[in-house]
């Protein structure tokens, strides 16, 4: 932070606490920014949204959620899983069978149309995406991150000051998988 390092790589064996170090980097960065804002009475220092925490798999996401709960850090990190992990409750009720969010009937509707639907305020995916977009650290998988960061317009996510890439050695494999025919 003091030397304004842009990249930090941490390579250590499994089980040594690399993920926890990532959480602490976010937490310390957030805390320092808040202290600087207070000391300098500077409202331009961003404290609301500062980091992305990237994950590679559902197993790691579950580990992170357990860690956030165990370390009482749920107010800092919000996990946004892939759309397939959320139910479209309206579709499930209408079809009398489980409907995943990607199979929702409102797919393709414009934002103002979506906001007028009675299920908008209770939609699990939409609400979790909103929470993650406002969280100090949005926890997303690599594929989602790469997609939103390459989009011309993303109303919920944009650049943040710090990206913590857990299991970063898997990035080449993930990128290759995203672009394979």
Short mmCIF file of N, CA and C in Angstrom, two decimals:
data_model
loop_
_atom_site.label_atom_id
_atom_site.label_comp_id
_atom_site.label_asym_id
_atom_site.label_seq_id
_atom_site.Cartn_x
_atom_site.Cartn_y
_atom_site.Cartn_z
N UNK A 1 0.84 -1.19 0.00
CA UNK A 1 0.00 0.00 0.00
C UNK A 1 0.87 1.25 0.00
N UNK A 2 1.87 1.27 0.87
CA UNK A 2 2.73 2.44 0.99
C UNK A 2 3.58 2.60 -0.26
N UNK A 3 4.10 1.49 -0.78
CA UNK A 3 4.95 1.55 -1.97
C UNK A 3 4.15 1.52 -3.27
N UNK A 4 2.82 1.53 -3.16
CA UNK A 4 1.91 1.53 -4.31
C UNK A 4 2.20 0.39 -5.28
N UNK A 5 2.41 -0.79 -4.74
CA UNK A 5 2.62 -1.99 -5.57
C UNK A 5 1.36 -2.26 -6.37
N UNK A 6 1.53 -2.64 -7.62
CA UNK A 6 0.40 -2.93 -8.48
C UNK A 6 0.07 -4.41 -8.51
N UNK A 7 1.07 -5.27 -8.42
CA UNK A 7 0.85 -6.71 -8.45
C UNK A 7 1.61 -7.37 -7.29
N UNK A 8 0.93 -8.28 -6.65
CA UNK A 8 1.57 -9.07 -5.60
C UNK A 8 1.19 -10.52 -5.85
N UNK A 9 2.16 -11.40 -5.94
CA UNK A 9 1.91 -12.82 -6.13
C UNK A 9 2.27 -13.54 -4.85
N UNK A 10 1.40 -14.44 -4.43
CA UNK A 10 1.66 -15.25 -3.25
C UNK A 10 1.55 -16.71 -3.67
N UNK A 11 2.65 -17.41 -3.56
CA UNK A 11 2.69 -18.83 -3.93
C UNK A 11 3.09 -19.61 -2.69
N UNK A 12 2.20 -20.50 -2.27
CA UNK A 12 2.47 -21.30 -1.08
C UNK A 12 1.67 -22.60 -1.19
N UNK A 13 2.07 -23.62 -0.45
CA UNK A 13 1.36 -24.91 -0.51
C UNK A 13 -0.10 -24.80 -0.06
N UNK A 14 -0.90 -25.77 -0.48
CA UNK A 14 -2.30 -25.86 -0.09
C UNK A 14 -2.41 -25.91 1.44
N UNK A 15 -3.38 -25.16 1.96
CA UNK A 15 -3.64 -25.18 3.40
C UNK A 15 -2.80 -24.21 4.21
N UNK A 16 -2.02 -23.36 3.55
CA UNK A 16 -1.16 -22.44 4.31
C UNK A 16 -1.85 -21.11 4.63
N UNK A 17 -3.05 -20.89 4.10
CA UNK A 17 -3.79 -19.68 4.44
C UNK A 17 -3.73 -18.58 3.40
N UNK A 18 -3.47 -18.92 2.15
CA UNK A 18 -3.41 -17.91 1.09
C UNK A 18 -4.74 -17.16 0.96
N UNK A 19 -5.83 -17.88 1.02
CA UNK A 19 -7.14 -17.23 0.89
C UNK A 19 -7.37 -16.24 2.03
N UNK A 20 -7.03 -16.63 3.22
CA UNK A 20 -7.20 -15.75 4.39
C UNK A 20 -6.33 -14.50 4.24
N UNK A 21 -5.12 -14.67 3.69
CA UNK A 21 -4.26 -13.50 3.44
C UNK A 21 -4.95 -12.56 2.46
N UNK A 22 -5.61 -13.11 1.45
CA UNK A 22 -6.37 -12.28 0.50
C UNK A 22 -7.46 -11.50 1.20
N UNK A 23 -8.20 -12.15 2.11
CA UNK A 23 -9.26 -11.45 2.85
C UNK A 23 -8.66 -10.31 3.67
N UNK A 24 -7.53 -10.60 4.28
CA UNK A 24 -6.89 -9.60 5.13
C UNK A 24 -6.36 -8.42 4.30
N UNK A 25 -5.89 -8.71 3.09
CA UNK A 25 -5.44 -7.61 2.22
C UNK A 25 -6.62 -6.69 1.93
N UNK A 26 -7.76 -7.27 1.58
CA UNK A 26 -8.96 -6.44 1.36
C UNK A 26 -9.31 -5.66 2.62
N UNK A 27 -9.38 -6.36 3.74
CA UNK A 27 -9.80 -5.73 4.99
C UNK A 27 -8.87 -4.58 5.37
N UNK A 28 -7.57 -4.81 5.27
CA UNK A 28 -6.59 -3.76 5.60
C UNK A 28 -6.69 -2.60 4.62
N UNK A 29 -6.86 -2.89 3.35
CA UNK A 29 -6.99 -1.84 2.34
C UNK A 29 -8.22 -0.98 2.62
N UNK A 30 -9.32 -1.64 2.94
CA UNK A 30 -10.56 -0.94 3.26
C UNK A 30 -10.37 -0.08 4.51
N UNK A 31 -9.75 -0.64 5.54
CA UNK A 31 -9.55 0.06 6.80
C UNK A 31 -8.63 1.27 6.60
N UNK A 32 -7.53 1.08 5.87
CA UNK A 32 -6.59 2.18 5.62
C UNK A 32 -7.28 3.31 4.86
N UNK A 33 -8.06 2.96 3.83
CA UNK A 33 -8.77 3.99 3.07
C UNK A 33 -9.72 4.77 3.97
N UNK A 34 -10.43 4.08 4.85
CA UNK A 34 -11.32 4.78 5.77
C UNK A 34 -10.56 5.71 6.71
N UNK A 35 -9.42 5.24 7.23
CA UNK A 35 -8.61 6.08 8.11
C UNK A 35 -8.06 7.30 7.38
N UNK A 36 -7.59 7.10 6.13
CA UNK A 36 -7.09 8.23 5.34
C UNK A 36 -8.19 9.24 5.07
N UNK A 37 -9.37 8.74 4.78
CA UNK A 37 -10.51 9.62 4.54
C UNK A 37 -10.80 10.44 5.79
N UNK A 38 -10.80 9.79 6.96
CA UNK A 38 -11.05 10.49 8.22
C UNK A 38 -9.95 11.51 8.53
N UNK A 39 -8.69 11.09 8.36
CA UNK A 39 -7.55 11.97 8.68
C UNK A 39 -7.49 13.19 7.77
N UNK A 40 -7.75 12.96 6.50
CA UNK A 40 -7.64 14.04 5.51
C UNK A 40 -8.94 14.77 5.27
N UNK A 41 -9.99 14.30 5.94
CA UNK A 41 -11.32 14.85 5.70
C UNK A 41 -11.58 14.94 4.19
N UNK A 42 -11.24 13.85 3.50
CA UNK A 42 -11.28 13.79 2.05
C UNK A 42 -12.41 12.87 1.60
N UNK A 43 -13.44 13.46 1.03
CA UNK A 43 -14.59 12.66 0.59
C UNK A 43 -14.33 11.99 -0.76
N UNK A 44 -13.21 12.30 -1.43
CA UNK A 44 -12.94 11.69 -2.73
C UNK A 44 -12.37 10.28 -2.59
N UNK A 45 -11.92 9.90 -1.39
CA UNK A 45 -11.40 8.55 -1.18
C UNK A 45 -12.58 7.60 -1.11
N UNK A 46 -12.60 6.63 -1.99
CA UNK A 46 -13.72 5.69 -2.08
C UNK A 46 -13.60 4.64 -0.99
N UNK A 47 -14.67 4.47 -0.23
CA UNK A 47 -14.66 3.43 0.80
C UNK A 47 -15.79 2.44 0.61
N UNK A 48 -16.76 2.76 -0.24
CA UNK A 48 -17.92 1.88 -0.37
C UNK A 48 -17.60 0.61 -1.15
N UNK A 49 -16.96 0.75 -2.30
CA UNK A 49 -16.63 -0.43 -3.11
C UNK A 49 -15.16 -0.36 -3.47
N UNK A 50 -14.41 -1.32 -2.99
CA UNK A 50 -12.98 -1.23 -3.20
C UNK A 50 -12.38 -2.41 -3.93
N UNK A 51 -12.90 -3.61 -3.77
CA UNK A 51 -12.20 -4.77 -4.31
C UNK A 51 -13.13 -5.78 -4.98
N UNK A 52 -12.51 -6.61 -5.80
CA UNK A 52 -13.12 -7.84 -6.28
C UNK A 52 -12.31 -8.97 -5.67
N UNK A 53 -12.98 -10.03 -5.26
CA UNK A 53 -12.31 -11.26 -4.86
C UNK A 53 -12.78 -12.31 -5.85
N UNK A 54 -11.81 -12.89 -6.58
CA UNK A 54 -12.14 -13.83 -7.65
C UNK A 54 -11.91 -15.25 -7.20
N UNK A 55 -12.83 -16.13 -7.60
CA UNK A 55 -12.74 -17.54 -7.26
C UNK A 55 -12.79 -18.38 -8.54
N UNK A 56 -12.37 -19.63 -8.41
CA UNK A 56 -12.31 -20.49 -9.59
C UNK A 56 -13.37 -21.58 -9.61
N UNK A 57 -13.98 -21.89 -8.46
CA UNK A 57 -14.89 -23.03 -8.43
C UNK A 57 -15.94 -22.87 -7.33
N UNK A 58 -17.00 -23.68 -7.44
CA UNK A 58 -18.04 -23.66 -6.40
C UNK A 58 -17.49 -24.13 -5.06
N UNK A 59 -16.58 -25.09 -5.10
CA UNK A 59 -15.98 -25.60 -3.85
C UNK A 59 -15.26 -24.46 -3.14
N UNK A 60 -14.49 -23.66 -3.89
CA UNK A 60 -13.79 -22.54 -3.28
C UNK A 60 -14.78 -21.48 -2.80
N UNK A 61 -15.86 -21.26 -3.55
CA UNK A 61 -16.88 -20.30 -3.12
C UNK A 61 -17.48 -20.72 -1.78
N UNK A 62 -17.76 -22.01 -1.63
CA UNK A 62 -18.32 -22.50 -0.37
C UNK A 62 -17.32 -22.34 0.77
N UNK A 63 -16.03 -22.59 0.48
CA UNK A 63 -14.99 -22.38 1.50
C UNK A 63 -14.94 -20.91 1.90
N UNK A 64 -15.01 -20.02 0.92
CA UNK A 64 -14.97 -18.59 1.21
C UNK A 64 -16.16 -18.18 2.08
N UNK A 65 -17.35 -18.66 1.71
CA UNK A 65 -18.54 -18.31 2.51
C UNK A 65 -18.39 -18.78 3.95
N UNK A 66 -17.87 -19.98 4.15
CA UNK A 66 -17.63 -20.47 5.50
C UNK A 66 -16.61 -19.60 6.23
N UNK A 67 -15.54 -19.23 5.54
CA UNK A 67 -14.52 -18.38 6.15
C UNK A 67 -15.09 -17.02 6.52
N UNK A 68 -15.87 -16.41 5.61
CA UNK A 68 -16.45 -15.10 5.89
C UNK A 68 -17.34 -15.16 7.12
N UNK A 69 -18.10 -16.24 7.23
CA UNK A 69 -18.97 -16.43 8.39
C UNK A 69 -18.14 -16.65 9.66
N UNK A 70 -17.13 -17.52 9.58
CA UNK A 70 -16.30 -17.82 10.75
C UNK A 70 -15.50 -16.63 11.23
N UNK A 71 -15.06 -15.76 10.31
CA UNK A 71 -14.27 -14.60 10.67
C UNK A 71 -15.12 -13.34 10.84
N UNK A 72 -16.44 -13.50 10.82
CA UNK A 72 -17.37 -12.39 10.99
C UNK A 72 -17.08 -11.27 9.99
N UNK A 73 -16.93 -11.66 8.71
CA UNK A 73 -16.61 -10.69 7.66
C UNK A 73 -17.71 -10.62 6.60
N UNK A 74 -18.91 -11.08 6.95
CA UNK A 74 -19.99 -11.07 5.97
C UNK A 74 -20.39 -9.66 5.54
N UNK A 75 -20.08 -8.66 6.37
CA UNK A 75 -20.41 -7.29 5.99
C UNK A 75 -19.42 -6.72 4.98
N UNK A 76 -18.32 -7.40 4.73
CA UNK A 76 -17.32 -6.94 3.77
C UNK A 76 -17.42 -7.65 2.42
N UNK A 77 -17.79 -8.92 2.43
CA UNK A 77 -17.76 -9.74 1.22
C UNK A 77 -19.16 -10.22 0.87
N UNK A 78 -19.55 -10.04 -0.39
CA UNK A 78 -20.82 -10.59 -0.86
C UNK A 78 -20.54 -11.49 -2.06
N UNK A 79 -20.97 -12.72 -1.93
CA UNK A 79 -20.76 -13.75 -2.94
C UNK A 79 -21.87 -13.68 -3.98
N UNK A 80 -21.48 -13.56 -5.25
CA UNK A 80 -22.42 -13.66 -6.36
C UNK A 80 -22.02 -14.88 -7.17
N UNK A 81 -22.82 -15.90 -7.08
CA UNK A 81 -22.55 -17.14 -7.83
C UNK A 81 -23.11 -17.00 -9.23
N UNK A 82 -22.82 -17.97 -10.08
CA UNK A 82 -23.35 -17.98 -11.44
C UNK A 82 -24.87 -18.03 -11.44
N UNK A 83 -25.46 -17.51 -12.51
CA UNK A 83 -26.92 -17.41 -12.61
C UNK A 83 -27.61 -18.76 -12.41
N UNK A 84 -26.99 -19.83 -12.84
CA UNK A 84 -27.61 -21.16 -12.74
C UNK A 84 -27.81 -21.59 -11.29
N UNK A 85 -27.18 -20.91 -10.36
CA UNK A 85 -27.31 -21.25 -8.94
C UNK A 85 -28.51 -20.59 -8.27
N UNK A 86 -29.28 -19.83 -9.03
CA UNK A 86 -30.43 -19.11 -8.48
C UNK A 86 -31.71 -19.57 -9.15
N UNK A 87 -32.76 -19.62 -8.35
CA UNK A 87 -34.06 -20.06 -8.85
C UNK A 87 -34.88 -18.86 -9.31
N UNK A 88 -35.63 -19.05 -10.38
CA UNK A 88 -36.64 -18.08 -10.78
C UNK A 88 -37.93 -18.56 -10.10
N UNK A 89 -38.25 -17.97 -8.97
CA UNK A 89 -39.40 -18.45 -8.18
C UNK A 89 -40.71 -18.26 -8.94
N UNK A 90 -40.80 -17.18 -9.71
CA UNK A 90 -42.02 -16.96 -10.50
C UNK A 90 -42.19 -18.09 -11.52
N UNK A 91 -41.12 -18.44 -12.22
CA UNK A 91 -41.17 -19.53 -13.20
C UNK A 91 -41.49 -20.85 -12.55
N UNK A 92 -40.92 -21.10 -11.37
CA UNK A 92 -41.18 -22.34 -10.65
C UNK A 92 -42.66 -22.44 -10.28
N UNK A 93 -43.24 -21.32 -9.80
CA UNK A 93 -44.66 -21.32 -9.44
C UNK A 93 -45.54 -21.53 -10.66
N UNK A 94 -45.21 -20.84 -11.75
CA UNK A 94 -46.03 -20.93 -12.96
C UNK A 94 -45.95 -22.30 -13.63
N UNK A 95 -44.76 -22.91 -13.61
CA UNK A 95 -44.54 -24.18 -14.30
C UNK A 95 -44.69 -25.41 -13.41
N UNK A 96 -44.85 -25.19 -12.11
CA UNK A 96 -44.91 -26.28 -11.13
C UNK A 96 -43.69 -27.18 -11.19
N UNK A 97 -42.57 -26.63 -11.62
CA UNK A 97 -41.30 -27.35 -11.64
C UNK A 97 -40.18 -26.31 -11.47
N UNK A 98 -39.08 -26.76 -10.92
CA UNK A 98 -37.96 -25.85 -10.66
C UNK A 98 -37.52 -25.17 -11.95
N UNK A 99 -37.41 -23.85 -11.89
CA UNK A 99 -36.93 -23.06 -13.02
C UNK A 99 -35.70 -22.29 -12.58
N UNK A 100 -34.58 -22.55 -13.24
CA UNK A 100 -33.35 -21.83 -12.91
C UNK A 100 -33.41 -20.43 -13.50
N UNK A 101 -32.69 -19.51 -12.91
CA UNK A 101 -32.70 -18.12 -13.35
C UNK A 101 -32.38 -17.97 -14.85
N UNK A 102 -31.43 -18.71 -15.41
CA UNK A 102 -31.16 -18.55 -16.85
C UNK A 102 -32.36 -18.93 -17.74
N UNK A 103 -33.31 -19.69 -17.20
CA UNK A 103 -34.48 -20.12 -17.97
C UNK A 103 -35.71 -19.27 -17.66
N UNK A 104 -35.52 -18.12 -17.07
CA UNK A 104 -36.63 -17.24 -16.67
C UNK A 104 -37.40 -16.71 -17.87
N UNK A 105 -38.65 -16.41 -17.65
CA UNK A 105 -39.50 -15.91 -18.74
C UNK A 105 -39.20 -14.44 -19.06
N UNK A 106 -38.59 -13.72 -18.15
CA UNK A 106 -38.31 -12.30 -18.38
C UNK A 106 -36.97 -12.06 -19.08
N UNK A 107 -36.32 -13.12 -19.49
CA UNK A 107 -35.01 -13.00 -20.13
C UNK A 107 -35.12 -12.12 -21.38
N UNK A 108 -34.23 -11.14 -21.48
CA UNK A 108 -34.23 -10.24 -22.63
C UNK A 108 -35.01 -8.96 -22.42
N UNK A 109 -35.75 -8.87 -21.31
CA UNK A 109 -36.50 -7.64 -21.05
C UNK A 109 -35.55 -6.52 -20.66
N UNK A 110 -35.97 -5.30 -20.94
CA UNK A 110 -35.19 -4.12 -20.56
C UNK A 110 -35.33 -3.88 -19.07
N UNK A 111 -34.34 -3.17 -18.52
CA UNK A 111 -34.28 -2.94 -17.07
C UNK A 111 -35.56 -2.30 -16.54
N UNK A 112 -36.10 -1.29 -17.22
CA UNK A 112 -37.31 -0.62 -16.73
C UNK A 112 -38.52 -1.55 -16.75
N UNK A 113 -38.54 -2.51 -17.69
CA UNK A 113 -39.61 -3.49 -17.71
C UNK A 113 -39.47 -4.47 -16.54
N UNK A 114 -38.21 -4.89 -16.29
CA UNK A 114 -37.95 -5.82 -15.18
C UNK A 114 -38.37 -5.21 -13.85
N UNK A 115 -38.04 -3.96 -13.66
CA UNK A 115 -38.33 -3.29 -12.39
C UNK A 115 -39.82 -3.21 -12.11
N UNK A 116 -40.66 -3.32 -13.13
CA UNK A 116 -42.11 -3.28 -12.95
C UNK A 116 -42.72 -4.64 -12.64
N UNK A 117 -41.94 -5.71 -12.76
CA UNK A 117 -42.46 -7.04 -12.46
C UNK A 117 -42.63 -7.21 -10.95
N UNK A 118 -43.66 -7.92 -10.54
CA UNK A 118 -43.92 -8.11 -9.11
C UNK A 118 -42.85 -8.96 -8.43
N UNK A 119 -42.10 -9.73 -9.20
CA UNK A 119 -41.07 -10.59 -8.61
C UNK A 119 -39.69 -9.92 -8.54
N UNK A 120 -39.57 -8.70 -9.07
CA UNK A 120 -38.27 -8.03 -9.15
C UNK A 120 -37.61 -7.89 -7.78
N UNK A 121 -38.37 -7.43 -6.78
CA UNK A 121 -37.80 -7.16 -5.45
C UNK A 121 -37.50 -8.42 -4.65
N UNK A 122 -37.95 -9.57 -5.12
CA UNK A 122 -37.68 -10.81 -4.39
C UNK A 122 -36.83 -11.79 -5.20
N UNK A 123 -36.44 -11.41 -6.40
CA UNK A 123 -35.64 -12.28 -7.25
C UNK A 123 -34.27 -12.51 -6.61
N UNK A 124 -33.96 -13.76 -6.33
CA UNK A 124 -32.71 -14.09 -5.63
C UNK A 124 -31.47 -13.60 -6.34
N UNK A 125 -31.41 -13.81 -7.66
CA UNK A 125 -30.22 -13.40 -8.41
C UNK A 125 -30.11 -11.88 -8.46
N UNK A 126 -31.19 -11.21 -8.79
CA UNK A 126 -31.16 -9.74 -8.91
C UNK A 126 -30.78 -9.10 -7.59
N UNK A 127 -31.35 -9.60 -6.50
CA UNK A 127 -31.03 -9.02 -5.19
C UNK A 127 -29.59 -9.28 -4.79
N UNK A 128 -29.09 -10.49 -5.06
CA UNK A 128 -27.70 -10.81 -4.72
C UNK A 128 -26.73 -10.00 -5.58
N UNK A 129 -27.07 -9.82 -6.85
CA UNK A 129 -26.22 -9.00 -7.74
C UNK A 129 -26.17 -7.56 -7.23
N UNK A 130 -27.31 -7.04 -6.78
CA UNK A 130 -27.35 -5.68 -6.25
C UNK A 130 -26.50 -5.58 -4.98
N UNK A 131 -26.62 -6.55 -4.10
CA UNK A 131 -25.82 -6.56 -2.87
C UNK A 131 -24.33 -6.61 -3.20
N UNK A 132 -23.96 -7.48 -4.14
CA UNK A 132 -22.54 -7.61 -4.50
C UNK A 132 -22.01 -6.33 -5.13
N UNK A 133 -22.85 -5.66 -5.91
CA UNK A 133 -22.39 -4.43 -6.57
C UNK A 133 -22.12 -3.32 -5.57
N UNK A 134 -22.75 -3.39 -4.41
CA UNK A 134 -22.56 -2.35 -3.39
C UNK A 134 -21.64 -2.79 -2.25
N UNK A 135 -21.23 -4.05 -2.25
CA UNK A 135 -20.40 -4.58 -1.17
C UNK A 135 -18.96 -4.06 -1.28
N UNK A 136 -18.28 -3.93 -0.16
CA UNK A 136 -16.87 -3.55 -0.21
C UNK A 136 -16.04 -4.49 -1.07
N UNK A 137 -16.37 -5.79 -1.05
CA UNK A 137 -15.71 -6.74 -1.96
C UNK A 137 -16.77 -7.64 -2.57
N UNK A 138 -16.87 -7.59 -3.89
CA UNK A 138 -17.77 -8.48 -4.62
C UNK A 138 -16.99 -9.74 -4.94
N UNK A 139 -17.51 -10.87 -4.51
CA UNK A 139 -16.87 -12.15 -4.76
C UNK A 139 -17.56 -12.79 -5.95
N UNK A 140 -16.82 -12.93 -7.05
CA UNK A 140 -17.36 -13.50 -8.28
C UNK A 140 -16.37 -14.50 -8.84
N UNK A 141 -16.85 -15.35 -9.76
CA UNK A 141 -15.91 -16.29 -10.38
C UNK A 141 -15.19 -15.60 -11.53
N UNK A 142 -14.12 -16.22 -11.98
CA UNK A 142 -13.29 -15.63 -13.03
C UNK A 142 -14.08 -15.37 -14.31
N UNK A 143 -14.91 -16.33 -14.73
CA UNK A 143 -15.66 -16.17 -15.97
C UNK A 143 -16.58 -14.96 -15.91
N UNK A 144 -17.27 -14.78 -14.80
CA UNK A 144 -18.17 -13.63 -14.63
C UNK A 144 -17.36 -12.34 -14.66
N UNK A 145 -16.26 -12.31 -13.93
CA UNK A 145 -15.41 -11.13 -13.87
C UNK A 145 -14.90 -10.75 -15.25
N UNK A 146 -14.38 -11.72 -15.99
CA UNK A 146 -13.84 -11.44 -17.32
C UNK A 146 -14.95 -10.96 -18.26
N UNK A 147 -16.14 -11.49 -18.10
CA UNK A 147 -17.26 -11.08 -18.95
C UNK A 147 -17.68 -9.65 -18.64
N UNK A 148 -17.88 -9.33 -17.36
CA UNK A 148 -18.35 -7.98 -17.03
C UNK A 148 -17.28 -6.92 -17.26
N UNK A 149 -16.02 -7.27 -17.08
CA UNK A 149 -14.97 -6.28 -17.28
C UNK A 149 -14.71 -6.03 -18.77
N UNK A 150 -15.15 -6.92 -19.63
CA UNK A 150 -15.00 -6.72 -21.07
C UNK A 150 -16.27 -6.18 -21.72
N UNK A 151 -17.34 -6.04 -20.94
CA UNK A 151 -18.59 -5.51 -21.48
C UNK A 151 -18.46 -4.01 -21.71
N UNK A 152 -19.09 -3.52 -22.77
CA UNK A 152 -19.07 -2.07 -23.04
C UNK A 152 -19.79 -1.31 -21.94
N UNK A 153 -20.86 -1.91 -21.42
CA UNK A 153 -21.64 -1.24 -20.39
C UNK A 153 -22.09 -2.27 -19.37
N UNK A 154 -21.73 -2.04 -18.13
CA UNK A 154 -22.19 -2.90 -17.04
C UNK A 154 -22.79 -1.99 -15.96
N UNK A 155 -24.11 -1.99 -15.82
CA UNK A 155 -24.73 -1.06 -14.88
C UNK A 155 -24.45 -1.39 -13.41
N UNK A 156 -23.93 -2.57 -13.13
CA UNK A 156 -23.75 -2.97 -11.74
C UNK A 156 -22.29 -3.04 -11.32
N UNK A 157 -21.42 -3.38 -12.24
CA UNK A 157 -20.02 -3.56 -11.88
C UNK A 157 -19.12 -2.78 -12.82
N UNK A 158 -18.08 -2.22 -12.25
CA UNK A 158 -17.08 -1.49 -13.02
C UNK A 158 -15.73 -1.69 -12.37
N UNK A 159 -14.74 -0.92 -12.80
CA UNK A 159 -13.41 -1.06 -12.21
C UNK A 159 -13.43 -0.77 -10.71
N UNK A 160 -12.61 -1.51 -10.00
CA UNK A 160 -12.42 -1.28 -8.57
C UNK A 160 -10.93 -1.11 -8.31
N UNK A 161 -10.60 -0.70 -7.14
CA UNK A 161 -9.21 -0.35 -6.84
C UNK A 161 -8.29 -1.55 -6.68
N UNK A 162 -8.83 -2.70 -6.33
CA UNK A 162 -8.00 -3.85 -6.00
C UNK A 162 -8.72 -5.13 -6.43
N UNK A 163 -7.98 -6.05 -7.02
CA UNK A 163 -8.52 -7.36 -7.39
C UNK A 163 -7.68 -8.43 -6.70
N UNK A 164 -8.35 -9.28 -5.94
CA UNK A 164 -7.69 -10.39 -5.26
C UNK A 164 -8.08 -11.65 -6.01
N UNK A 165 -7.10 -12.29 -6.62
CA UNK A 165 -7.35 -13.46 -7.47
C UNK A 165 -6.92 -14.72 -6.73
N UNK A 166 -7.89 -15.40 -6.11
CA UNK A 166 -7.60 -16.64 -5.41
C UNK A 166 -7.46 -17.76 -6.44
N UNK A 167 -6.51 -18.65 -6.25
CA UNK A 167 -6.25 -19.73 -7.19
C UNK A 167 -5.93 -19.18 -8.59
N UNK A 168 -5.14 -18.11 -8.63
CA UNK A 168 -4.81 -17.43 -9.88
C UNK A 168 -4.10 -18.30 -10.90
N UNK A 169 -3.46 -19.35 -10.46
CA UNK A 169 -2.77 -20.23 -11.41
C UNK A 169 -3.73 -20.92 -12.37
N UNK A 170 -5.04 -20.90 -12.05
CA UNK A 170 -6.03 -21.54 -12.92
C UNK A 170 -6.56 -20.61 -14.02
N UNK A 171 -6.17 -19.34 -14.00
CA UNK A 171 -6.69 -18.37 -14.97
C UNK A 171 -6.48 -18.81 -16.42
N UNK A 172 -5.28 -19.26 -16.83
CA UNK A 172 -5.13 -19.68 -18.24
C UNK A 172 -6.11 -20.78 -18.64
N UNK A 173 -6.32 -21.74 -17.77
CA UNK A 173 -7.26 -22.82 -18.06
C UNK A 173 -8.69 -22.29 -18.17
N UNK A 174 -9.07 -21.37 -17.30
CA UNK A 174 -10.43 -20.80 -17.32
C UNK A 174 -10.64 -19.98 -18.59
N UNK A 175 -9.67 -19.15 -18.95
CA UNK A 175 -9.79 -18.33 -20.16
C UNK A 175 -9.88 -19.22 -21.39
N UNK A 176 -9.03 -20.24 -21.45
CA UNK A 176 -9.08 -21.17 -22.58
C UNK A 176 -10.46 -21.83 -22.67
N UNK A 177 -11.00 -22.25 -21.54
CA UNK A 177 -12.31 -22.88 -21.50
C UNK A 177 -13.43 -21.94 -21.96
N UNK A 178 -13.29 -20.65 -21.65
CA UNK A 178 -14.31 -19.68 -22.06
C UNK A 178 -14.35 -19.48 -23.58
N UNK A 179 -13.20 -19.62 -24.21
CA UNK A 179 -13.11 -19.29 -25.63
C UNK A 179 -12.95 -20.49 -26.55
N UNK A 180 -12.99 -21.69 -26.00
CA UNK A 180 -12.95 -22.89 -26.84
C UNK A 180 -14.25 -23.03 -27.61
N UNK A 181 -14.17 -23.56 -28.80
CA UNK A 181 -15.39 -23.77 -29.61
C UNK A 181 -16.05 -25.06 -29.14
#
